[in-house]
Coordinates of C-alpha atoms in Angstrom, one line a residue:
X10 CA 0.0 0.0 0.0
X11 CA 1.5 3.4 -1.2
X12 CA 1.1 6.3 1.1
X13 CA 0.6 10.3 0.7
X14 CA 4.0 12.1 1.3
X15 CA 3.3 13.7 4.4
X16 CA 4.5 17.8 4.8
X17 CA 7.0 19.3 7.4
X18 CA 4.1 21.6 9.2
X19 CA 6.7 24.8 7.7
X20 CA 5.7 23.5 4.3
X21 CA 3.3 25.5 2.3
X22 CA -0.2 23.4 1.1
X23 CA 0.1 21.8 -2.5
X24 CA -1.7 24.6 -4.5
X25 CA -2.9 24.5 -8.0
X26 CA -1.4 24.8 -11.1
X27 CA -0.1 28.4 -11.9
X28 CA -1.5 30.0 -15.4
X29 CA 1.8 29.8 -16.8
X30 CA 5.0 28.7 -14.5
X31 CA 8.4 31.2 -15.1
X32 CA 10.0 30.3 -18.2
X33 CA 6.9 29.8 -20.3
X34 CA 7.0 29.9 -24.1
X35 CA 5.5 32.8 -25.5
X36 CA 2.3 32.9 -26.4
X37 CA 1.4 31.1 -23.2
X38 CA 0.3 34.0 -21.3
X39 CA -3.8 35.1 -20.7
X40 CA -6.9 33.5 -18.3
X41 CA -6.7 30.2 -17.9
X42 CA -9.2 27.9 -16.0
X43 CA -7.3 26.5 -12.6
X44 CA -5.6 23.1 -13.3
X45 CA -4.1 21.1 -10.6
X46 CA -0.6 20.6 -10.7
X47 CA -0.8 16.7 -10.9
X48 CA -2.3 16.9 -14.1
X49 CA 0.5 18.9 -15.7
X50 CA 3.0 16.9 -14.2
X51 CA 1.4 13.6 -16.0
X52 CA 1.2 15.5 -19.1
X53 CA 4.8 16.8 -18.9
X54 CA 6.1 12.9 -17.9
X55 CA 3.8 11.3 -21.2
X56 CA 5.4 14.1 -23.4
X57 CA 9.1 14.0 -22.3
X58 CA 8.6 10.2 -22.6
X59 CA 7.8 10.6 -26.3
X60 CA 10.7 12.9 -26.9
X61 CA 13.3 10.4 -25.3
X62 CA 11.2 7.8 -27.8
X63 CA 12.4 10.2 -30.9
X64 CA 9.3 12.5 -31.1
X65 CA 9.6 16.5 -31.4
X66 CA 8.0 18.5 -28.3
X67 CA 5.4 20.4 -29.9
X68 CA 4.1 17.1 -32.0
X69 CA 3.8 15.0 -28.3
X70 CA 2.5 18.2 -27.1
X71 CA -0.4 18.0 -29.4
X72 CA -1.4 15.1 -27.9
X73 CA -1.7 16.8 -24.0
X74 CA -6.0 18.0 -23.7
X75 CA -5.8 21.8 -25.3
X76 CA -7.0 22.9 -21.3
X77 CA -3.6 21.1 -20.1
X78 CA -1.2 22.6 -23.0
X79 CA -0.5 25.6 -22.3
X80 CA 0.9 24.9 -18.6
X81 CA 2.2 21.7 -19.4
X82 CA 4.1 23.8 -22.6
X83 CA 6.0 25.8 -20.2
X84 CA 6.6 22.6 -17.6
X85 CA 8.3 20.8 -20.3
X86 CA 10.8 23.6 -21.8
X87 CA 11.9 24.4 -18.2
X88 CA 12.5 20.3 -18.0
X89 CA 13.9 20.2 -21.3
X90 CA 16.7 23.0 -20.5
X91 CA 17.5 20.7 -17.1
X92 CA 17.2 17.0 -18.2
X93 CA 20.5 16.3 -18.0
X94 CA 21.1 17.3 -14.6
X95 CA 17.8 15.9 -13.9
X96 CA 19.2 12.1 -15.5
X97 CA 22.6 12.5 -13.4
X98 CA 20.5 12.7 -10.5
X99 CA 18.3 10.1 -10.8
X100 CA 21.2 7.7 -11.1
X101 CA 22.3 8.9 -7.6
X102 CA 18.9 8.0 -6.8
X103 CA 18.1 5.2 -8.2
X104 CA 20.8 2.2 -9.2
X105 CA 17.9 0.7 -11.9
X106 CA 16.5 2.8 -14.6
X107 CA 12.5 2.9 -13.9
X108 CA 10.3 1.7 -16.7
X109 CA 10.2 4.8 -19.6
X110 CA 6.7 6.6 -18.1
X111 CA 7.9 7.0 -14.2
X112 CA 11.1 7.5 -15.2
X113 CA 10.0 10.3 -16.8
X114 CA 7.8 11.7 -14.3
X115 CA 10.8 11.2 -11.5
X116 CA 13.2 13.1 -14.1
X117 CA 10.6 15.8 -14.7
X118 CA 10.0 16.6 -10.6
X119 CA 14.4 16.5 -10.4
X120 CA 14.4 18.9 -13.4
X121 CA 11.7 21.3 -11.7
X122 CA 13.0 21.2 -8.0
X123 CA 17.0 20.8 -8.2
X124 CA 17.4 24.7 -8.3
X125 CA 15.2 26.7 -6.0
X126 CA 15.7 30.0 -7.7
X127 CA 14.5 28.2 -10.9
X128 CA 11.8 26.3 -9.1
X129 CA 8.1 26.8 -10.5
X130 CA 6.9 25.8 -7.2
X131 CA 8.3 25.1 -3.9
X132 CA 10.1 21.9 -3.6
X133 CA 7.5 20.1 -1.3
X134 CA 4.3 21.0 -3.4
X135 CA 6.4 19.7 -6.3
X136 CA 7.2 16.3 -4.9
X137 CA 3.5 15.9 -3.2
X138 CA 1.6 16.6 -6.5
X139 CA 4.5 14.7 -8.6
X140 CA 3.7 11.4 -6.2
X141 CA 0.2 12.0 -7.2
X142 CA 0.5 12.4 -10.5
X143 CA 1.6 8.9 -10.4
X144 CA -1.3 7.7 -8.0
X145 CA -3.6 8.5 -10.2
X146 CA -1.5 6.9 -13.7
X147 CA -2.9 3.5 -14.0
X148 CA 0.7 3.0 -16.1
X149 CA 2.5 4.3 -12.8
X150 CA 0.7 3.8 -10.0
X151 CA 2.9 0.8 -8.8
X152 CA 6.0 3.1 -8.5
X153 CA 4.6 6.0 -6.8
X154 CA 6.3 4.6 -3.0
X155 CA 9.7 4.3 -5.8
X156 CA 9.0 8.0 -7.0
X157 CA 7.8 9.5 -3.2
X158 CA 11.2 8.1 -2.1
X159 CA 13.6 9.1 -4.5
X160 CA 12.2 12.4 -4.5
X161 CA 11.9 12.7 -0.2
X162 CA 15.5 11.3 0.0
X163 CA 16.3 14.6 -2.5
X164 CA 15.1 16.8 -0.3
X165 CA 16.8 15.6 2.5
X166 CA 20.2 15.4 0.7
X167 CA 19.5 17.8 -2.0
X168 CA 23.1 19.9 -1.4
X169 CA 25.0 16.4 -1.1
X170 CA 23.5 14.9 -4.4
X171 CA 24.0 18.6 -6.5
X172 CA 27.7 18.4 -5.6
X173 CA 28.3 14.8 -6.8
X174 CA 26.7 15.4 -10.0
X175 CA 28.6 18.7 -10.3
X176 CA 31.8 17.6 -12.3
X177 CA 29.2 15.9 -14.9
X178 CA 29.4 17.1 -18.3
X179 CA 25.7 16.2 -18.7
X180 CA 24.7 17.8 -15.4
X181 CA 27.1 20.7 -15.6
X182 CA 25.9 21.7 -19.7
X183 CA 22.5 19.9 -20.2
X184 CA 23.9 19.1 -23.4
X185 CA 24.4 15.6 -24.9
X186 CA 28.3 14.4 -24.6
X187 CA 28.9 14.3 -28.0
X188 CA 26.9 17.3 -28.6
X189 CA 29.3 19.4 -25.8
X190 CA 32.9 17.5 -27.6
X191 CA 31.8 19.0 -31.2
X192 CA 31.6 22.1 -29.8
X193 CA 34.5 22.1 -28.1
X194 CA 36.3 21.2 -31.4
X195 CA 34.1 23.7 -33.7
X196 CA 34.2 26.5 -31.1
X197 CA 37.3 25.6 -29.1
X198 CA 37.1 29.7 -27.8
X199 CA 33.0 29.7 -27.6
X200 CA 32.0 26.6 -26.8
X201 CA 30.9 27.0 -23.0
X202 CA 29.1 30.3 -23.8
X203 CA 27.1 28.6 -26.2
X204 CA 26.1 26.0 -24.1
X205 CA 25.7 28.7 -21.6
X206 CA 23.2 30.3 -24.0
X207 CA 21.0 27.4 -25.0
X208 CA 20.2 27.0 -21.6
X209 CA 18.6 30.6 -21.6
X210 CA 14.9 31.8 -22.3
X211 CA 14.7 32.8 -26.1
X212 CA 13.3 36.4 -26.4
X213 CA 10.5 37.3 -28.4
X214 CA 11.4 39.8 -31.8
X215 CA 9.3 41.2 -34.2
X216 CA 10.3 42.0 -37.8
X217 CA 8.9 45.4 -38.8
X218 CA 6.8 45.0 -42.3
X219 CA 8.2 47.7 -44.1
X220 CA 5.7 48.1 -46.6
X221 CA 2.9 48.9 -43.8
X222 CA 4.9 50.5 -41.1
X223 CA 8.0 51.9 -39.1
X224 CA 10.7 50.6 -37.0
X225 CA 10.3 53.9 -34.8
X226 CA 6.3 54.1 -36.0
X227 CA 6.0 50.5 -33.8
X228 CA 8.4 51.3 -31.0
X229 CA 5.7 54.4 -30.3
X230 CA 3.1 52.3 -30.3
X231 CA 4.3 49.5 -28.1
X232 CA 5.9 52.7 -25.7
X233 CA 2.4 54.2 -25.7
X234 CA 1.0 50.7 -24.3
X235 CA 3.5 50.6 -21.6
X236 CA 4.8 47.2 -23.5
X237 CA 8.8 47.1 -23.2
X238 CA 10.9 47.1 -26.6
X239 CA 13.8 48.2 -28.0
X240 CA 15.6 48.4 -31.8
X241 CA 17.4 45.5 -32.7
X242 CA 19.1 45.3 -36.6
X243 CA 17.6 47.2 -39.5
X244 CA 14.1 45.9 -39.1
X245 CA 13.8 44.1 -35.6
X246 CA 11.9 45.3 -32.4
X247 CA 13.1 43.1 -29.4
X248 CA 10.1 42.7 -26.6
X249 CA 11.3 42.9 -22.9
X250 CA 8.9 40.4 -22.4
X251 CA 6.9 37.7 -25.0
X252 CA 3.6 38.4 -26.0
X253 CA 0.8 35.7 -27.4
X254 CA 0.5 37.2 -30.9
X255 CA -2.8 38.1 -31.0
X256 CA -1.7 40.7 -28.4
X257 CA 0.9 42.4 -30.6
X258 CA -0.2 45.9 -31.5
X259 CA -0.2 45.3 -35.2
X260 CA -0.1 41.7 -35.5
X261 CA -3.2 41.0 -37.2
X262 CA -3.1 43.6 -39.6
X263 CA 0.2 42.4 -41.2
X264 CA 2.2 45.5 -39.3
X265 CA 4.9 43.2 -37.9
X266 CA 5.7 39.4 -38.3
X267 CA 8.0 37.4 -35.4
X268 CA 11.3 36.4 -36.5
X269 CA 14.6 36.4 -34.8
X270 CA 17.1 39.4 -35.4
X271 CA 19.6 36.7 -36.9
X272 CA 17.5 35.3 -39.5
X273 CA 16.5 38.8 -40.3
X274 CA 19.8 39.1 -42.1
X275 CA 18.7 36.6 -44.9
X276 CA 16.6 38.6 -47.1
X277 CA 19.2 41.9 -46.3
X278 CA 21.9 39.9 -47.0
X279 CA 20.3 38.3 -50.3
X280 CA 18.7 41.6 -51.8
X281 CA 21.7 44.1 -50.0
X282 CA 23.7 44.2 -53.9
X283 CA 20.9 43.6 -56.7
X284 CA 19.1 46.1 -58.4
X285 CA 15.9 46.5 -56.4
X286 CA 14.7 49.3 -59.6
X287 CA 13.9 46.4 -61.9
X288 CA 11.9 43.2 -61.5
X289 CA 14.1 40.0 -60.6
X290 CA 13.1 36.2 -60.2
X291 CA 14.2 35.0 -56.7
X292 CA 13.7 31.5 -55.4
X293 CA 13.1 30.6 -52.0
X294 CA 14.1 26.7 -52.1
X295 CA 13.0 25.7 -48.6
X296 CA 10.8 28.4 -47.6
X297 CA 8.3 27.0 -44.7
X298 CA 7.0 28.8 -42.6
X299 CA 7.4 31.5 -45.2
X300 CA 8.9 34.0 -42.7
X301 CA 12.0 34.9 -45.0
X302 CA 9.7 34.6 -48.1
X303 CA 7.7 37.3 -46.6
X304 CA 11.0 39.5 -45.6
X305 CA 12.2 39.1 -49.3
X306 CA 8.6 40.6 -50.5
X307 CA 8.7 43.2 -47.7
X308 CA 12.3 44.7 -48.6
X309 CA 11.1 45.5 -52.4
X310 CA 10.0 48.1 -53.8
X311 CA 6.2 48.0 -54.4
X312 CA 6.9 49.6 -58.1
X313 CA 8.7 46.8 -58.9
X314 CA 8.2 44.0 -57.1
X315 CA 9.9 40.7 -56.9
X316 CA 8.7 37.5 -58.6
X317 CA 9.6 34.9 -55.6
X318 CA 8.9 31.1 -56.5
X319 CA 8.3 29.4 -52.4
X320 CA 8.9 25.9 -52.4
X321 CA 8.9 23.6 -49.8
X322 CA 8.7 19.4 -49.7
X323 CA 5.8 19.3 -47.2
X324 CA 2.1 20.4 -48.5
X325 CA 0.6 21.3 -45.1
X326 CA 3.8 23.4 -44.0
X327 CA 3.2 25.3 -47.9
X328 CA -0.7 26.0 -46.4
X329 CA 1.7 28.2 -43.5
X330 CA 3.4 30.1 -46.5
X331 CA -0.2 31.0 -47.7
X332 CA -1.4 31.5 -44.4
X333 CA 1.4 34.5 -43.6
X334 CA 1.8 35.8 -46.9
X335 CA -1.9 36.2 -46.8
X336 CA -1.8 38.2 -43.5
X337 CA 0.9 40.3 -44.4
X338 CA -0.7 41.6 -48.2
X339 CA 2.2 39.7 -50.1
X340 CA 2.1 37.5 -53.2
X341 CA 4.1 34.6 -54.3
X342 CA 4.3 31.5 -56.3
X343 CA 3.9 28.6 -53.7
X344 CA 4.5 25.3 -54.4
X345 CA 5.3 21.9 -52.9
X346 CA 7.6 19.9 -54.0
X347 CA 11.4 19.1 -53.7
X348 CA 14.3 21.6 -54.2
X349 CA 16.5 18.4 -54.9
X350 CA 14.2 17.7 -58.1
X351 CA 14.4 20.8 -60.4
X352 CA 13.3 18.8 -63.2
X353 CA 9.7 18.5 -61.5
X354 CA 9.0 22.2 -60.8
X355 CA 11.4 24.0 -62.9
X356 CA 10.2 24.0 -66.5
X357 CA 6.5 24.4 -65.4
X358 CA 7.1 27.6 -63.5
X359 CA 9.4 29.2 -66.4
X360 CA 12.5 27.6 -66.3
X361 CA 14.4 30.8 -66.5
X362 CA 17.4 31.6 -64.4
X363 CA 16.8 33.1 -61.1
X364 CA 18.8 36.5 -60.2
X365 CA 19.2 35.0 -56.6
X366 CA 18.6 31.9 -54.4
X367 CA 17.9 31.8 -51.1
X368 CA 18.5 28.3 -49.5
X369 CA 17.9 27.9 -46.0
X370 CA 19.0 24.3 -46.2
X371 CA 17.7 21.7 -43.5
X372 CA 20.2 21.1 -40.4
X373 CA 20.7 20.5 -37.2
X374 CA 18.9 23.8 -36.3
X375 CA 21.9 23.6 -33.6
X376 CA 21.6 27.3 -33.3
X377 CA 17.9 27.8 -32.1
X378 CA 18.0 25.3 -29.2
X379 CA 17.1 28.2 -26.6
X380 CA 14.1 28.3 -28.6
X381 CA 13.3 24.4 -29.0
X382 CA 15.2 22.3 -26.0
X383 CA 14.6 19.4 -27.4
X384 CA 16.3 19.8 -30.2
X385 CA 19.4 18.5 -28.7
X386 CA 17.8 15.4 -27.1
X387 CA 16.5 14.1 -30.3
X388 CA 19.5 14.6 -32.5
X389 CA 22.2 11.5 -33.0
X390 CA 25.7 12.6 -33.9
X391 CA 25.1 10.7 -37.3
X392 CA 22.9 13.2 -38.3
X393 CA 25.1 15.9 -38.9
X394 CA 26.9 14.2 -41.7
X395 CA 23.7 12.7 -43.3
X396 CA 22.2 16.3 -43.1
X397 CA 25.5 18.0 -44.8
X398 CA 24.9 15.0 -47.7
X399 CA 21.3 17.1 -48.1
X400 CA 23.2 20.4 -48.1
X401 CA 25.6 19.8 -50.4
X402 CA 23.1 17.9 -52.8
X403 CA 20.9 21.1 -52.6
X404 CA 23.7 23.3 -53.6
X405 CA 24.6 21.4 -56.1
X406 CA 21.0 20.9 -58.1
X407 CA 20.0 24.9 -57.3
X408 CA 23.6 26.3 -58.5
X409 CA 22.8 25.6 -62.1
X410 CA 19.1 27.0 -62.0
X411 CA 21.3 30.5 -60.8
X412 CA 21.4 33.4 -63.7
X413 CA 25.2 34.5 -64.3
X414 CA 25.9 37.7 -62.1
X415 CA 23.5 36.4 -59.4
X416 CA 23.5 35.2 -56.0
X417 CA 23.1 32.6 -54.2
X418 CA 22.7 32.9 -50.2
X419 CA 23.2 29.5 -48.4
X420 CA 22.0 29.4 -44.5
X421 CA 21.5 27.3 -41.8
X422 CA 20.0 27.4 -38.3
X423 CA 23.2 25.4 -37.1
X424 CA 26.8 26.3 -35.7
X425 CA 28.5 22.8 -36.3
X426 CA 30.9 23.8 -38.9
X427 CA 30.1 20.9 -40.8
X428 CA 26.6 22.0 -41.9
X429 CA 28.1 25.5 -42.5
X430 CA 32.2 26.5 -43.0
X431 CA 33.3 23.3 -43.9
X432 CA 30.0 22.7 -46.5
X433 CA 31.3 26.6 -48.5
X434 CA 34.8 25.6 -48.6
X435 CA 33.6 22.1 -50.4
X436 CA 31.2 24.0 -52.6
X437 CA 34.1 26.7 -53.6
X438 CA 36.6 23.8 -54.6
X439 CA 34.6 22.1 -57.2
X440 CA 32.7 25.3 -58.8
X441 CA 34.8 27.2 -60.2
X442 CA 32.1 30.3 -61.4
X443 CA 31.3 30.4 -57.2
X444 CA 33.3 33.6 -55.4
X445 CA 32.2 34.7 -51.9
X446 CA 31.0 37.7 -51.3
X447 CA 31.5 39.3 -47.9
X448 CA 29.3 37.1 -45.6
X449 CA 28.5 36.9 -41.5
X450 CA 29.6 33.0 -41.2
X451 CA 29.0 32.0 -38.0
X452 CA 26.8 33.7 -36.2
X453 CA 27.2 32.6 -32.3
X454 CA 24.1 32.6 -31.0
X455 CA 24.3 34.8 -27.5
X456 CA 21.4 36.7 -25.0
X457 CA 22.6 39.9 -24.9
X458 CA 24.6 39.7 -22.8
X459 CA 28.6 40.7 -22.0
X460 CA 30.8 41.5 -25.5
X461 CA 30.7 40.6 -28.5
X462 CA 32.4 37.1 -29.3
X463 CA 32.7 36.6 -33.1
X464 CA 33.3 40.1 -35.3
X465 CA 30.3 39.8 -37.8
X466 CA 28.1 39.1 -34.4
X467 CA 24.8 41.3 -34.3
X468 CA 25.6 43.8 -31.6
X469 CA 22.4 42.4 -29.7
X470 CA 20.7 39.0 -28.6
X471 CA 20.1 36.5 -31.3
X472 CA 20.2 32.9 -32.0
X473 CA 22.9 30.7 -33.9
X474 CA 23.3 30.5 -38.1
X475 CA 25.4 30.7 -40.9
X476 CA 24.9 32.9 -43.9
X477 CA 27.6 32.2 -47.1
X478 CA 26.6 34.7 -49.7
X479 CA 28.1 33.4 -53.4
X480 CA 28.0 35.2 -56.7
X481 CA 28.0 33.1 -60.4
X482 CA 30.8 35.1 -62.6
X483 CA 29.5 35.7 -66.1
X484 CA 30.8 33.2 -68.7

């Protein structure tokens, strides 16, 4: 027979659920009915026990009731930023690995309570309500007395247990040991301020539609609502604090669109030399969600605007392209289908050269893991060499569809040198009509924080990419 963990009398009540707990993703925020914390606890165990079984975050997250989601959102980036500690502790904890479901729930309390400045909720509401979450889980009711102890016996030797797990690279960086080695090697003088970084709470930037407002015309509006924000790159306003979109002065009427100040520099960087006077044919090859298909439209001229051809592989991520092209006033030619097969959506949309490329090739998206934690649990090391095989292949079939005296800008969401330095030095070797043009690299992704690490870094908080910009020469 399990029992209820019984509270020190200092010990606050368990209480319910909070709206949203610190650290929530944006978009979180507004009324909520009261959930109790047991029930986002469950729903943050079953989802972290799909990740660890190879699913993204917000596809298990999907499957959480829509009145649970929004609290159980925040519970699980806050665990995902911490699993690692979290997993050292439990093996001081426990000598067996628990089946997959408690485990996760005993990971998700360690990853919630370990740090008390970090904490959600006060350590003994947390363990009380996580004991019941498994009470009341037919699948984990029989380890509830395992759970209750593991987590009591924290308490008790909480400073003890921290210490031993100090010196672990998994505790110390939350980061996957081959992940925190190919840093090192990339990034021999950055690496620990990356990892440092990941572990941070992305902030929330807008990108200013240029054809509908102001940079300065937006900052008065947000000042005038008492809403914190501040100029970041050409066309970025950085928020103090996230908003849920529908509560973005401007928003809905196409005003401003959110995007991070570092992959604003694609359609600057593509657009910044070409002749914006006469009409051009640009192709976004892998253009889902549409964000920098919507930039490119945004930076042209309205008296001669650009002709962009939007592909992407997956049909329902093209119906997002529509969806924020339509909200923003802006045209384009959307298709699905793959970049890799010219031959299929080439000659039935013109088959002419394009003036300039932009290929935001699929990667690692090793930059943005502030923004999605479980990124680096669901990546294998192996990927990063079958995802450069991708990269160069799209290079290689897009290169040719590229009109002499254009350019092509190659980017990636990563900062393994693989999927970016190493990929442009290949390229340059065995195409002799590529130069490079003066281009950011790596961009180390950073919160604002201390100096400047990297030259061509953005003054300001941003994630991690890598932009290569390459001009044809004319036969």
């Amino acid at each position: 027979m399990t029992t209820r963990p019984s509270l020190p009398s200092s010990a606050p009540a368990p209480r319910p659920a909070r709206q949203i707990p610190p650290g929530g993703a944006a978009g979180d925020a507004g009324p909520r009915e009261s959930i109790a914390l047991w029930q986002q606890l469950q729903a943050a165990a079953q989802t972290l026990a799909a990740v660890r079984g190879g699913q993204s975050a917000p596809v298990a997250l999907q499957a959480v009731p829509s009145t649970l989601r929004p609290g159980t959102r925040a519970l699980v980036s806050h665990v995902l930023r911490w699993l690692g500690q979290a997993e050292a502790l439990r093996r001081k904890l426990a000598s067996r690995t628990p089946p997959p479901l408690p485990d996760a729930l005993l990971c998700t309390a360690l990853a919630l309570v370990w740090r008390a400045e970090d904490a959600p909720y006060d350590a003994f509401t947390l363990v009380d309500q996580a004991v019941e979450a498994a009470k009341r889980s037919p699948a984990m009711r029989a380890q509830s007395s395992f759970i209750n102890a593991c987590l009591r016996r924290f308490l008790r030797e909480q400073e003890a247990l921290v210490a031993a797990t100090a010196q672990e690279p998994l505790a110390l960086w939350n980061h996957p040991r081959w992940w925190i080695d190919h840093l090192k090697h990339d990034h021999p003088r950055q690496w620990q301020d990356i990892l440092r970084t990941n572990n941070t709470q992305a902030p929330m930037v807008l990108r200013v539609n240029a054809r509908k407002a102001t940079v300065a015309g937006v900052l008065s509006r947000l000042h005038a609502m008492n809403i914190g924000a501040e100029r970041v790159g050409a066309q970025g306003v950085l928020l103090a604090h996230a908003l849920p979109v529908d509560q973005i002065p401007g928003f809905p009427e196409g005003h401003v669109s959110v995007q991070d100040a570092g992959a604003q520099l694609a359609a600057q960087l593509l657009l910044g030399g070409l002749d914006l006077s006469k009409p051009l044919r640009v192709l976004d090859a892998c253009a889902a969600p549409g964000g920098k298909t919507a930039h490119l439209l945004e930076m042209a001229p309205e008296c001669a605007p650009l002709s962009v051809l939007a592909l992407d592989i997956d049909p329902q991520r093209c119906e997002r392209i529509h969806e924020n092209l339509e909200r923003l006033g802006l045209q384009a030619t959307v298709v699905a289908a793959d970049a890799q097969e010219p031959a299929r959506w080439w000659p039935p949309h013109g088959g002419q050269p394009f003036d300039a490329i932009l290929l935001d090739a699929p990667c690692t998206a090793s930059g943005i893991v502030r923004r999605h934690p479980d990124v680096r649990w669901l990546r294998r090391e192996s990927d990063i060499a079958q995802l450069a095989i991708v990269q160069a292949g799209l290079l290689a079939k897009l290169w040719p569809l590229l009109a002499p005296g254009g350019r092509l800008l190659y980017c990636t969401c990563s900062v393994f040198r693989e999927e970016g330095e190493h990929q442009i030095e290949a390229f340059l070797a065995h195409n002799i009509d590529a130069a490079l043009c003066p281009s950011p690299g790596h961009l180390i992704p950073r919160n604002g924080a201390g100096q400047r690490w990297v030259p061509d870094n953005l003054p300001g908080d941003h994630d991690g990419f890598f932009y290569a910009l390459l001009q044809k020469h004319a036969p």
